[in-house]
């Protein structure tokens, strides 16, 4: 797998606004926020897409969600709620091929994301 910009962020080769870090994951603010609160939780292990998650990654992916919820709580967003999203490949809207959990909060978010369905 080729290196992505997130590997550079993990290696501190480019800056990011880091919210949490340990040996397994890194969480940082999205550079182009789509909600008042928008951060990403990524594994330090480079996994390209959701399709590439293996049985050995199950605990890691679960841990990413626990970290997401803890940071959301620290930012005061747990009670009103938040959204976690992991985009996969082209139709999912994935642009960085190193899995990442988007966490969006701070306002009531629209649903569903597939707006054309509403027009049918
Ligand atoms: P995707 O479209 O792959 O689901 O999400 C990639 C996300 O990474 C986007 O929301 C984008 O704004 C964010 N992103 C891309 N490059 C950078 C960067 O260099 N720094 C930060 N903090 N976020 C980035």
mmCIF file of C-alpha atoms and ligand atoms in Angstrom:
data_model
loop_
_atom_site.group_PDB
_atom_site.id
_atom_site.type_symbol
_atom_site.label_atom_id
_atom_site.label_comp_id
_atom_site.label_asym_id
_atom_site.label_seq_id
_atom_site.Cartn_x
_atom_site.Cartn_y
_atom_site.Cartn_z
ATOM 1 C CA UNK A 1 0.000 0.000 0.000
ATOM 2 C CA UNK A 2 1.354 3.426 -0.898
ATOM 3 C CA UNK A 3 1.861 5.945 1.855
ATOM 4 C CA UNK A 4 -0.901 8.498 2.431
ATOM 5 C CA UNK A 5 -0.966 11.932 3.980
ATOM 6 C CA UNK A 6 -2.155 10.306 7.210
ATOM 7 C CA UNK A 7 1.122 8.384 7.514
ATOM 8 C CA UNK A 8 2.871 11.752 7.312
ATOM 9 C CA UNK A 9 0.612 13.071 10.095
ATOM 10 C CA UNK A 10 1.335 9.975 12.229
ATOM 11 C CA UNK A 11 5.074 10.490 11.659
ATOM 12 C CA UNK A 12 4.756 14.243 12.433
ATOM 13 C CA UNK A 13 6.118 15.090 8.998
ATOM 14 C CA UNK A 14 3.162 17.437 8.541
ATOM 15 C CA UNK A 15 1.276 19.178 11.342
ATOM 16 C CA UNK A 16 -2.207 18.400 12.591
ATOM 17 C CA UNK A 17 -4.353 19.596 15.450
ATOM 18 C CA UNK A 18 -4.042 16.438 17.549
ATOM 19 C CA UNK A 19 -6.736 15.623 20.111
ATOM 20 C CA UNK A 20 -5.501 12.226 21.292
ATOM 21 C CA UNK A 21 -2.641 9.846 20.632
ATOM 22 C CA UNK A 22 -1.442 6.516 21.959
ATOM 23 C CA UNK A 23 0.409 3.536 20.544
ATOM 24 C CA UNK A 24 -2.592 2.345 18.518
ATOM 25 C CA UNK A 25 -4.486 5.404 17.273
ATOM 26 C CA UNK A 26 -4.274 9.102 16.505
ATOM 27 C CA UNK A 27 -7.188 11.567 16.566
ATOM 28 C CA UNK A 28 -6.979 15.021 15.006
ATOM 29 C CA UNK A 29 -9.258 17.769 13.705
ATOM 30 C CA UNK A 30 -10.342 17.518 10.076
ATOM 31 C CA UNK A 31 -8.689 20.221 7.967
ATOM 32 C CA UNK A 32 -11.998 20.914 6.205
ATOM 33 C CA UNK A 33 -14.665 20.605 8.919
ATOM 34 C CA UNK A 34 -18.181 19.675 7.817
ATOM 35 C CA UNK A 35 -19.746 20.352 11.234
ATOM 36 C CA UNK A 36 -18.879 22.568 14.227
ATOM 37 C CA UNK A 37 -16.978 19.556 15.604
ATOM 38 C CA UNK A 38 -15.286 17.335 13.018
ATOM 39 C CA UNK A 39 -12.336 15.151 13.873
ATOM 40 C CA UNK A 40 -10.836 11.936 12.552
ATOM 41 C CA UNK A 41 -9.730 8.842 14.446
ATOM 42 C CA UNK A 42 -7.170 6.779 12.554
ATOM 43 C CA UNK A 43 -5.241 3.625 13.380
ATOM 44 C CA UNK A 44 -1.470 3.904 13.293
ATOM 45 C CA UNK A 45 -1.543 0.680 11.331
ATOM 46 C CA UNK A 46 -2.037 1.553 7.675
ATOM 47 C CA UNK A 47 -5.230 -0.178 6.487
ATOM 48 C CA UNK A 48 -6.400 1.143 3.107
ATOM 49 C CA UNK A 49 -10.179 0.697 3.248
ATOM 50 C CA UNK A 50 -12.954 -0.941 5.245
ATOM 51 C CA UNK A 51 -12.630 -3.822 2.766
ATOM 52 C CA UNK A 52 -9.117 -4.465 4.075
ATOM 53 C CA UNK A 53 -10.025 -4.821 7.757
ATOM 54 C CA UNK A 54 -9.129 -8.339 8.889
ATOM 55 C CA UNK A 55 -10.079 -10.433 11.898
ATOM 56 C CA UNK A 56 -6.869 -9.349 13.604
ATOM 57 C CA UNK A 57 -7.997 -5.691 13.288
ATOM 58 C CA UNK A 58 -11.352 -6.182 15.033
ATOM 59 C CA UNK A 59 -10.178 -4.957 18.437
ATOM 60 C CA UNK A 60 -8.388 -2.007 16.842
ATOM 61 C CA UNK A 61 -11.493 -0.879 14.949
ATOM 62 C CA UNK A 62 -13.607 -1.256 18.075
ATOM 63 C CA UNK A 63 -11.040 0.775 19.984
ATOM 64 C CA UNK A 64 -11.258 3.549 17.363
ATOM 65 C CA UNK A 65 -14.966 3.868 18.193
ATOM 66 C CA UNK A 66 -14.293 3.979 21.931
ATOM 67 C CA UNK A 67 -11.708 6.729 21.419
ATOM 68 C CA UNK A 68 -14.173 8.611 19.200
ATOM 69 C CA UNK A 69 -16.844 8.466 21.899
ATOM 70 C CA UNK A 70 -14.420 9.538 24.632
ATOM 71 C CA UNK A 71 -13.244 12.575 22.660
ATOM 72 C CA UNK A 72 -16.845 13.463 21.777
ATOM 73 C CA UNK A 73 -17.641 13.324 25.490
ATOM 74 C CA UNK A 74 -14.601 15.466 26.334
ATOM 75 C CA UNK A 75 -15.836 18.045 23.808
ATOM 76 C CA UNK A 76 -19.311 18.035 25.374
ATOM 77 C CA UNK A 77 -21.008 16.315 22.434
ATOM 78 C CA UNK A 78 -21.918 12.947 23.926
ATOM 79 C CA UNK A 79 -25.345 13.762 25.303
ATOM 80 C CA UNK A 80 -26.724 15.611 22.282
ATOM 81 C CA UNK A 81 -25.039 13.111 20.038
ATOM 82 C CA UNK A 82 -22.695 12.787 17.113
ATOM 83 C CA UNK A 83 -22.184 10.835 13.913
ATOM 84 C CA UNK A 84 -19.391 8.421 13.054
ATOM 85 C CA UNK A 85 -18.722 7.685 9.392
ATOM 86 C CA UNK A 86 -16.128 5.558 7.623
ATOM 87 C CA UNK A 87 -16.249 6.133 3.872
ATOM 88 C CA UNK A 88 -15.164 3.251 1.630
ATOM 89 C CA UNK A 89 -13.864 3.607 -1.915
ATOM 90 C CA UNK A 90 -15.244 5.816 -4.654
ATOM 91 C CA UNK A 91 -18.980 5.505 -4.083
ATOM 92 C CA UNK A 92 -18.452 5.927 -0.360
ATOM 93 C CA UNK A 93 -16.620 9.187 -0.986
ATOM 94 C CA UNK A 94 -13.252 8.018 0.318
ATOM 95 C CA UNK A 95 -10.355 10.286 -0.649
ATOM 96 C CA UNK A 96 -7.605 9.179 1.749
ATOM 97 C CA UNK A 97 -6.806 5.473 1.557
ATOM 98 C CA UNK A 98 -5.917 4.923 5.213
ATOM 99 C CA UNK A 99 -9.061 4.105 7.180
ATOM 100 C CA UNK A 100 -10.403 6.883 9.348
ATOM 101 C CA UNK A 101 -13.480 7.366 11.441
ATOM 102 C CA UNK A 102 -15.065 10.767 10.877
ATOM 103 C CA UNK A 103 -16.733 12.141 14.006
ATOM 104 C CA UNK A 104 -19.195 14.970 13.353
ATOM 105 C CA UNK A 105 -21.052 16.857 16.049
ATOM 106 C CA UNK A 106 -22.167 20.225 17.314
ATOM 107 C CA UNK A 107 -25.413 20.528 15.354
ATOM 108 C CA UNK A 108 -28.319 18.354 14.231
ATOM 109 C CA UNK A 109 -27.018 16.557 11.164
ATOM 110 C CA UNK A 110 -29.123 15.803 8.096
ATOM 111 C CA UNK A 111 -30.157 12.286 7.163
ATOM 112 C CA UNK A 112 -30.156 10.465 4.821
ATOM 113 C CA UNK A 113 -26.946 11.439 3.014
ATOM 114 C CA UNK A 114 -28.403 10.201 -0.302
ATOM 115 C CA UNK A 115 -30.584 13.268 -0.911
ATOM 116 C CA UNK A 116 -31.814 12.212 -4.378
ATOM 117 C CA UNK A 117 -33.873 9.498 -2.699
ATOM 118 C CA UNK A 118 -36.031 12.249 -1.192
ATOM 119 C CA UNK A 119 -36.954 13.575 -4.656
ATOM 120 C CA UNK A 120 -38.201 10.214 -5.989
HETATM 121 P P1 LIG B 1 -12.569 10.795 3.206
HETATM 122 O O1 LIG B 1 -13.069 11.661 2.088
HETATM 123 O O2 LIG B 1 -11.409 9.927 2.743
HETATM 124 O O3 LIG B 1 -13.612 10.019 3.928
HETATM 125 O O4 LIG B 1 -12.011 11.791 4.291
HETATM 126 C C1 LIG B 1 -10.731 12.333 4.279
HETATM 127 C C2 LIG B 1 -10.755 13.504 5.217
HETATM 128 O O5 LIG B 1 -9.417 13.879 5.497
HETATM 129 C C3 LIG B 1 -11.447 14.747 4.632
HETATM 130 O O6 LIG B 1 -12.525 15.118 5.477
HETATM 131 C C4 LIG B 1 -10.340 15.792 4.581
HETATM 132 O O7 LIG B 1 -10.799 17.090 4.875
HETATM 133 C C5 LIG B 1 -9.338 15.273 5.589
HETATM 134 N N1 LIG B 1 -7.974 15.620 5.293
HETATM 135 C C6 LIG B 1 -7.339 15.452 4.105
HETATM 136 N N2 LIG B 1 -6.069 15.869 4.196
HETATM 137 C C7 LIG B 1 -5.904 16.314 5.467
HETATM 138 C C8 LIG B 1 -4.788 16.883 6.165
HETATM 139 O O8 LIG B 1 -3.688 17.057 5.634
HETATM 140 N N3 LIG B 1 -4.988 17.208 7.459
HETATM 141 C C9 LIG B 1 -6.182 17.016 8.088
HETATM 142 N N4 LIG B 1 -6.264 17.379 9.374
HETATM 143 N N5 LIG B 1 -7.247 16.480 7.469
HETATM 144 C C10 LIG B 1 -7.104 16.152 6.169
#
